[in-house]
Tab-separated table of C-alpha atoms in Angstrom:
chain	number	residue	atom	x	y	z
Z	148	UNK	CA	103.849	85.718	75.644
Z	149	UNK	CA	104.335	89.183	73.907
Z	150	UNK	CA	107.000	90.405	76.463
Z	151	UNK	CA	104.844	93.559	76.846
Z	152	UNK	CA	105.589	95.217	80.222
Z	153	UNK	CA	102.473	97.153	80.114
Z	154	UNK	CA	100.156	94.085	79.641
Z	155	UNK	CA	102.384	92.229	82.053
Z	156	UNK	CA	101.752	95.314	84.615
Z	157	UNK	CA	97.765	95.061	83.782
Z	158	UNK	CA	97.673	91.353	84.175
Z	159	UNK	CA	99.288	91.499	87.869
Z	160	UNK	CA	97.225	94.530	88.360
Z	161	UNK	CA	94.134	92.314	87.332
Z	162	UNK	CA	95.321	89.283	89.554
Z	163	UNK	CA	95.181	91.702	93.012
Z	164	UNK	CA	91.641	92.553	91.584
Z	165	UNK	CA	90.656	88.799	92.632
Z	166	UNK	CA	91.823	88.507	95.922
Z	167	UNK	CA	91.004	92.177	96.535
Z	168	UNK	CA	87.384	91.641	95.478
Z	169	UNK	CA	86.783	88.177	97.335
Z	170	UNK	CA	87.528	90.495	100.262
Z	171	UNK	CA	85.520	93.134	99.777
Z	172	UNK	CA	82.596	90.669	99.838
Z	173	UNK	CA	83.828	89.070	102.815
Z	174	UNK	CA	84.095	92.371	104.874
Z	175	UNK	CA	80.643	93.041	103.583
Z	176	UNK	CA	79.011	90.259	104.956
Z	177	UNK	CA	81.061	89.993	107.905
Z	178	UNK	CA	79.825	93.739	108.305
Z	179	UNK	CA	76.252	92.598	107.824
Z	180	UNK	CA	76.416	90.225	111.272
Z	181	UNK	CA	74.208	90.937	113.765
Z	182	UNK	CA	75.392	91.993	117.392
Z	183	UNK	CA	76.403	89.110	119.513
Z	184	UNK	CA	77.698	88.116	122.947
Z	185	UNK	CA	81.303	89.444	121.739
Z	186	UNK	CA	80.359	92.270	119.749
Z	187	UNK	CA	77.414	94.132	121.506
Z	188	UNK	CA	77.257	97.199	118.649
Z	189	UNK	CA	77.927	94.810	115.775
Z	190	UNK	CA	80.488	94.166	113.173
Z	191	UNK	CA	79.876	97.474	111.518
Z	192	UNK	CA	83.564	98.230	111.414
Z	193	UNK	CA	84.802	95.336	109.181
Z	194	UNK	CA	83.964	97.058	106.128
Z	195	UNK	CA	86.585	99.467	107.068
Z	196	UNK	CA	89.013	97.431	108.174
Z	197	UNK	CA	88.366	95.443	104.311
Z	198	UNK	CA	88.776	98.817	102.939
Z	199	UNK	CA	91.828	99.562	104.737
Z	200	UNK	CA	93.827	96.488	103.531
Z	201	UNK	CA	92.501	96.881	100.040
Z	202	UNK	CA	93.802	100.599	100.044
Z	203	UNK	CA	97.552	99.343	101.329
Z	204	UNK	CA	97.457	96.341	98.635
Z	205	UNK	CA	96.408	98.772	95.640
Z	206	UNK	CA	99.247	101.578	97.275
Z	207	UNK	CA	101.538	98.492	97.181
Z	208	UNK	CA	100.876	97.424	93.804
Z	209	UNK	CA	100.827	100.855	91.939
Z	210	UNK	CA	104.493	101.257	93.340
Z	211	UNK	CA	105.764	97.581	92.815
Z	212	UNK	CA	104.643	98.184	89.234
Z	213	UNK	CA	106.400	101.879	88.385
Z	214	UNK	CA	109.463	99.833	89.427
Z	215	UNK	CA	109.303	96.537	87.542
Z	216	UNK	CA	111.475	95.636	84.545
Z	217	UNK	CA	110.534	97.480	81.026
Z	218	UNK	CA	110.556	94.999	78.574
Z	219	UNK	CA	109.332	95.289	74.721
Z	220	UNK	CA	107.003	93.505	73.102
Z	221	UNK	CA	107.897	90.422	70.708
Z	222	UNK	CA	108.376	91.820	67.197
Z	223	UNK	CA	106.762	88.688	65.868
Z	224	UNK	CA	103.582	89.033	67.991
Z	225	UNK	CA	100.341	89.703	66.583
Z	226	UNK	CA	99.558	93.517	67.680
Z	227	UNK	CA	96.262	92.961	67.028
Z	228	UNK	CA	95.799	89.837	70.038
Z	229	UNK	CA	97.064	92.660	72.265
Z	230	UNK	CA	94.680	95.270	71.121
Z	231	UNK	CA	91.951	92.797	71.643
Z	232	UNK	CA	93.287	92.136	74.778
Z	233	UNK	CA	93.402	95.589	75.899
Z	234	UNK	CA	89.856	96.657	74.704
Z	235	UNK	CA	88.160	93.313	76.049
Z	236	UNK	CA	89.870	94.524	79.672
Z	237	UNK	CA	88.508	98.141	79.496
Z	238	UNK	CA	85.187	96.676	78.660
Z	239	UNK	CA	85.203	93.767	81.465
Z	240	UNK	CA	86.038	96.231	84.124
Z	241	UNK	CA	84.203	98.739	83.245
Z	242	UNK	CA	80.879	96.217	83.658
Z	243	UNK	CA	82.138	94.875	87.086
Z	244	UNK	CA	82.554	98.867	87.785
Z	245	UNK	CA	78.283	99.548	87.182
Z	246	UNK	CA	77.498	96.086	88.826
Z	247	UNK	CA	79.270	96.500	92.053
Z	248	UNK	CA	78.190	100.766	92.110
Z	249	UNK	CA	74.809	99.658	91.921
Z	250	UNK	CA	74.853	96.770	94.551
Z	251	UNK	CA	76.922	99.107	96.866
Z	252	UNK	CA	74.456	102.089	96.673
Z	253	UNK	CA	71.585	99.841	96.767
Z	254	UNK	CA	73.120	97.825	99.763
Z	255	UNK	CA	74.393	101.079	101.424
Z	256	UNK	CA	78.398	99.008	101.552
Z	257	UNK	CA	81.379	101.518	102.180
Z	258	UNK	CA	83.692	98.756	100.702
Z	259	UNK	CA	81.637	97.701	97.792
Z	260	UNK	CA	81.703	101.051	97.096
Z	261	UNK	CA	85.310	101.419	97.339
Z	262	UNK	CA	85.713	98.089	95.333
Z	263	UNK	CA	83.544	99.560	92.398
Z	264	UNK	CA	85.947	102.593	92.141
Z	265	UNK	CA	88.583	100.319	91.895
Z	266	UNK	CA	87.037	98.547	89.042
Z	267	UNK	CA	86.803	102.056	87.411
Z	268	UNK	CA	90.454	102.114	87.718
Z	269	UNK	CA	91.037	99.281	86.291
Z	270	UNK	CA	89.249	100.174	83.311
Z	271	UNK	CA	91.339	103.513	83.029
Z	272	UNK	CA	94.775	101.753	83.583
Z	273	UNK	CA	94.046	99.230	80.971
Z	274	UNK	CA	92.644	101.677	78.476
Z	275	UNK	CA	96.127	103.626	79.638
Z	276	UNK	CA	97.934	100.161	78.641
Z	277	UNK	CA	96.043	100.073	75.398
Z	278	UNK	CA	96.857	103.507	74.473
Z	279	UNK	CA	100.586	102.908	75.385
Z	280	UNK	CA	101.038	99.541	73.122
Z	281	UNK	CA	99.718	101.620	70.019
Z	282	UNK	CA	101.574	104.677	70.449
Z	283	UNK	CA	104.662	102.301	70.848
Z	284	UNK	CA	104.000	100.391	67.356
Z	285	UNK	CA	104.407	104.056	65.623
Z	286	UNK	CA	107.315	104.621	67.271
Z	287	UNK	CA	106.764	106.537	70.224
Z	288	UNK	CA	109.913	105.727	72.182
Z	289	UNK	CA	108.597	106.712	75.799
Z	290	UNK	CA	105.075	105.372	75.293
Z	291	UNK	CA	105.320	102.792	77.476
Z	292	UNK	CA	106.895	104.120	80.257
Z	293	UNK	CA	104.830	106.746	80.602
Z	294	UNK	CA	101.825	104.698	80.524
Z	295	UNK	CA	103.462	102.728	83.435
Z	296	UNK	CA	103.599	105.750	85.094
Z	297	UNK	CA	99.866	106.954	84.365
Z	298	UNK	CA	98.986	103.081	84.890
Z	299	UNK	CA	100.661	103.184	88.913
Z	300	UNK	CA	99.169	106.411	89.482
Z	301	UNK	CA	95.963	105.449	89.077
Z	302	UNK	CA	96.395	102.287	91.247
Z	303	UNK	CA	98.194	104.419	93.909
Z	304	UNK	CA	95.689	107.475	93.633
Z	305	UNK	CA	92.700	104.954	94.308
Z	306	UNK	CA	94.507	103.225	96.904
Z	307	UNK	CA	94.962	106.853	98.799
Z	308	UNK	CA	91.722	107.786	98.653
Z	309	UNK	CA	90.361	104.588	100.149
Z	310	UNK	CA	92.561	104.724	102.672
Z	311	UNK	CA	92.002	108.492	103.896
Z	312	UNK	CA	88.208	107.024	103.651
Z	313	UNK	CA	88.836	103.581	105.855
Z	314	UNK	CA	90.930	105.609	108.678
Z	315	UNK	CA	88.001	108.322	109.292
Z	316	UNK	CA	85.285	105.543	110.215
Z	317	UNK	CA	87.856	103.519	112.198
Z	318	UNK	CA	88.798	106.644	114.063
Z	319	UNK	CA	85.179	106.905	115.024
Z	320	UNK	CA	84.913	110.424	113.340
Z	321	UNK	CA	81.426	112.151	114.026
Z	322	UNK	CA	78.620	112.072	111.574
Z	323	UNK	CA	78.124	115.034	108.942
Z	324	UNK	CA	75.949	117.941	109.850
Z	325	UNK	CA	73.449	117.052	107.694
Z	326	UNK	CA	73.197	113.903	109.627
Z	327	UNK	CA	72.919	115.411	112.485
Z	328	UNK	CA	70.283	117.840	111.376
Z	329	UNK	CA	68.463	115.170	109.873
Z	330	UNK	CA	68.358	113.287	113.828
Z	331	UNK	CA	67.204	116.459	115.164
Z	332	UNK	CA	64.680	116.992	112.662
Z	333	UNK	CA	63.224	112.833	113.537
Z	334	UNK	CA	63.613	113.608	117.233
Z	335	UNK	CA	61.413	116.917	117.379
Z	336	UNK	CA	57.964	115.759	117.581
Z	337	UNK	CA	56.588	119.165	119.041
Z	338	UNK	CA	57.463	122.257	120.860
Z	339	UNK	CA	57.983	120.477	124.241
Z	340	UNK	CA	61.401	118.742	123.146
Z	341	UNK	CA	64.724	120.811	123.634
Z	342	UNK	CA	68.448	119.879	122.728
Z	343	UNK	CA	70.893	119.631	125.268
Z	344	UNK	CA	73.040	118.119	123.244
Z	345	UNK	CA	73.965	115.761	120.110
Z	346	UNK	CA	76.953	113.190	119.754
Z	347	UNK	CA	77.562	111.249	116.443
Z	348	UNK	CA	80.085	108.690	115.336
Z	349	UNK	CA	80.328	107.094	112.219
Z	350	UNK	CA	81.059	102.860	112.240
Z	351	UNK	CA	81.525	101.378	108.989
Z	352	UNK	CA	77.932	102.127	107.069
Z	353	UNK	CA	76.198	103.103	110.454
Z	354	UNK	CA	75.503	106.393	112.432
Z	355	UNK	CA	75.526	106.235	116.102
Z	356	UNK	CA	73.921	108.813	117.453
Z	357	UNK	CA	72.987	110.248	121.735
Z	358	UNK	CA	70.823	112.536	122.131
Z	359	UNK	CA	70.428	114.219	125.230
Z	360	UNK	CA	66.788	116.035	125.544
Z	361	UNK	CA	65.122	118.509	128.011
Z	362	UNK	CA	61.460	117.708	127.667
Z	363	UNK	CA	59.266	120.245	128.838
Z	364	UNK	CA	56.475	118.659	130.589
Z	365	UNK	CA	54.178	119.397	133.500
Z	366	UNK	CA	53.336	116.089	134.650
Z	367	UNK	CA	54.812	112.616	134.227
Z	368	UNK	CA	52.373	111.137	132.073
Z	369	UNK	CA	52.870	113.734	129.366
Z	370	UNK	CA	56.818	113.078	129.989
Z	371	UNK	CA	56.374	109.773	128.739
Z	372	UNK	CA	54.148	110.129	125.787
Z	373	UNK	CA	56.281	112.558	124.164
Z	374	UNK	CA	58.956	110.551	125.709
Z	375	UNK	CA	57.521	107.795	123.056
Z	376	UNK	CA	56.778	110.022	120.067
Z	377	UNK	CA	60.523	111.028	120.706
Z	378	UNK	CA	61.668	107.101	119.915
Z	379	UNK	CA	59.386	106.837	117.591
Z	380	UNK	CA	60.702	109.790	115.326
Z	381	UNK	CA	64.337	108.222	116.112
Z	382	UNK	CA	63.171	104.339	115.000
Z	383	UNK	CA	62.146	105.816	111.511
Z	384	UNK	CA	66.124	106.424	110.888
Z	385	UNK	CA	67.100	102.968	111.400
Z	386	UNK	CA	65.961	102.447	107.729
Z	387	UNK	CA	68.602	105.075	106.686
Z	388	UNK	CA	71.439	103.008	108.628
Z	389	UNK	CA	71.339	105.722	111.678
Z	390	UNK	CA	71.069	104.087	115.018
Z	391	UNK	CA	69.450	107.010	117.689
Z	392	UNK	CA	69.830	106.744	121.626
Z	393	UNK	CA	67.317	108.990	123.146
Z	394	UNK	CA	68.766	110.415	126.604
Z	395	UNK	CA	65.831	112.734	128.233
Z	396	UNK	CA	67.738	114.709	131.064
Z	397	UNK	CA	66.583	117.214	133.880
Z	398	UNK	CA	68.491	119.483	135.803
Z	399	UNK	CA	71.242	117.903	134.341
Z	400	UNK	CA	70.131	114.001	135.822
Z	401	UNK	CA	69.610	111.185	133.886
Z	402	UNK	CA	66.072	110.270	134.439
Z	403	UNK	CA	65.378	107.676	131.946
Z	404	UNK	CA	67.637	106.212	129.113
């Protein structure tokens, strides 16, 4: 209607935002399934998998858009409809931004997460397109284009970062060491347990974690009731999405697992 390539870039930019959220939801509760006869560890990994086509479609879009057509807006149009515009965008996103943080962190969702920085995004790129419409009606030649520019960065930028995030927890990357400090800490009930060692991976929102123990007993009923404290100290992290397998070894055999 106004033949404004910036609004025309925010409005495609706000279409992707649909599709792009409806799957970030469906990842999430696809992610949420529990383990079944084809998927003995879970869906865990569909949240990055979401993540990971939401990251190409935003890297997609930012460049599609740096390239499109300029076009200037219709000297008979109403500047002040496409201020309104602009400012009821930067609000709207911004909102969806707070609402999605806050169910992500309280839902502990790697793509809800990623979808609410997106949403921040938004709200940048349209206050960018805002800022770019006014500096064009006092005659700021390159306005526009450069808010293009700012506007595909953005889009691009985001879309990096989520994919750099969605490619470490498909790659099965181990957990941070304050994770793993954090099992060891659950794990050592009393003087009796000793690390032999620790593996971690990281699976969409969830920590799997082995943990190989020396337990030094002297008979085999005090092997088992630390043994038990042991799982018990790992069972408290399954509230903090960290999943522990407790291996006791001796002498280097598996003697319970």
């Amino acid at each position: 209607v106004f033949r404004s390539t910036l609004l025309f870039s925010d409005s495609i930019h706000s279409l992707t935002d649909v599709l792009i959220t409806s799957g970030a939801f469906a990842g999430d509760r696809i992610s949420a399934k529990k383990p079944d006869k084809t998927h003995h560890y879970g869906y865990y990994k569909a949240s990055a998998i979401t993540s990971l086509f939401i990251s190409v479609l935003l890297i997609v879009t930012g460049i599609t858009l740096l390239f499109s057509p300029s076009q200037k807006p219709d000297k008979n149009s109403s500047y002040i409809i496409v201020y309104a515009t602009c400012i009821a965008c930067v609000i709207i996103k911004e909102i969806l931004f707070r609402i999605t943080a806050a169910y992500a962190k309280r839902n502990n969702s790697m793509v809800l997460k990623a979808e609410a920085y997106h949403h921040r995004s938004d709200s940048l790129s349209s206050f960018a397109a805002l800022i770019g419409t006014v500096c064009e009606k006092i005659g700021v030649s390159f306005a526009e284009k450069l808010s293009l520019v700012i506007i595909s960065a953005m889009i691009v930028i985001t879309g990096l970062k989520i994919l750099v995030s969605s490619v470490k927890n498909l790659s099965d990357r181990s957990a941070p060491d304050c994770v793993t400090e954090k099992i060891k800490q659950s794990v050592n009930v009393n003087d009796k347990v000793n690390f032999a060692e620790v593996k971690t991976r990281v699976s969409g929102e969830v920590v799997f974690a082995d943990v190989y123990l020396r337990l030094d007993v002297s008979s085999l009923d005090d092997f088992f009731a630390t043994l038990k404290e042991v799982k018990e100290g790992a069972r408290a992290l399954e509230d903090e999405n960290i999943s522990v397998n407790v291996v006791p070894i001796e002498n280097n055999i598996t003697i319970c697992r």
